[in-house]
XYZ file of C-alpha atoms in Angstrom:
84
model
C -0.011 0.066 0.016
C 1.561 3.347 -1.027
C 1.750 6.083 1.639
C 0.950 9.644 0.874
C 2.315 12.483 2.987
C -0.335 15.195 4.498
C 0.386 18.189 6.060
C -2.355 19.143 8.774
C -2.972 21.978 11.221
C -4.291 21.392 14.770
C -5.244 24.074 17.383
C -3.107 23.750 20.557
C -5.893 21.935 22.381
C -6.128 19.290 19.513
C -2.483 18.837 19.481
C -2.601 18.411 23.165
C -5.192 15.702 22.909
C -3.495 13.973 20.377
C -0.258 13.904 22.563
C -2.061 12.443 25.416
C -3.611 9.550 23.174
C -0.001 8.610 22.166
C 1.359 9.080 25.610
C -1.191 6.591 26.913
C 0.010 4.145 24.872
C -2.981 3.706 22.653
C -1.068 5.072 19.569
C 2.677 5.081 18.636
C 2.741 8.508 16.788
C 0.393 11.122 15.333
C 0.007 9.333 12.104
C -1.141 6.202 13.705
C -4.120 7.954 15.817
C -5.112 10.049 12.512
C -5.295 6.740 10.347
C -7.321 5.324 13.225
C -9.747 8.310 13.117
C -10.215 7.785 9.417
C -10.617 4.089 9.667
C -13.470 4.742 12.174
C -15.271 7.363 10.167
C -15.271 5.137 7.139
C -16.849 2.450 9.415
C -19.439 4.583 10.897
C -20.403 5.916 7.362
C -20.557 2.349 6.104
C -22.932 1.369 9.017
C -24.949 4.552 8.284
C -25.127 3.662 4.541
C -26.146 0.075 5.547
C -28.858 1.284 8.029
C -30.284 3.829 5.608
C -30.532 1.187 3.088
C -32.399 -1.477 5.317
C -34.969 1.559 6.211
C -35.570 2.143 2.586
C -36.065 -1.551 1.852
C -38.331 -1.767 4.912
C -40.526 1.218 3.695
C -40.573 -0.498 -0.050
C -41.410 -3.935 1.238
C -45.042 -3.332 1.483
C -48.074 -2.435 3.874
C -46.934 -3.556 7.297
C -48.270 -6.483 9.269
C -49.783 -6.703 12.682
C -47.183 -8.094 15.020
C -48.167 -11.655 16.291
C -46.177 -12.179 19.446
C -47.548 -15.752 19.980
C -45.986 -16.807 16.370
C -42.606 -14.869 17.411
C -42.524 -16.887 20.646
C -43.355 -20.047 19.004
C -40.649 -19.904 16.357
C -38.211 -18.918 19.067
C -39.197 -21.936 20.835
C -38.815 -24.159 18.006
C -35.310 -22.640 17.290
C -34.280 -23.225 21.007
C -35.512 -26.790 20.815
C -33.498 -27.301 17.416
C -30.320 -25.885 19.060
C -30.368 -28.075 21.933
């Protein structure tokens, strides 16, 4: 994987925060911390996209039906028996 050098500007407070994260042993250097933040942001965006798609799919799946708790419980009991 090729690496690209970036220059960023932080406030003093932000710089202190990054240094604290490194000193606490969570990260080896500034770059590791920034890369971790980017990975977490990417994962959060992917989860949000997945959730939005699930909501859209649900809305398009048709008219809602009444919830039948007895059927749900029966199905759960059947799954438990099968698992044991």
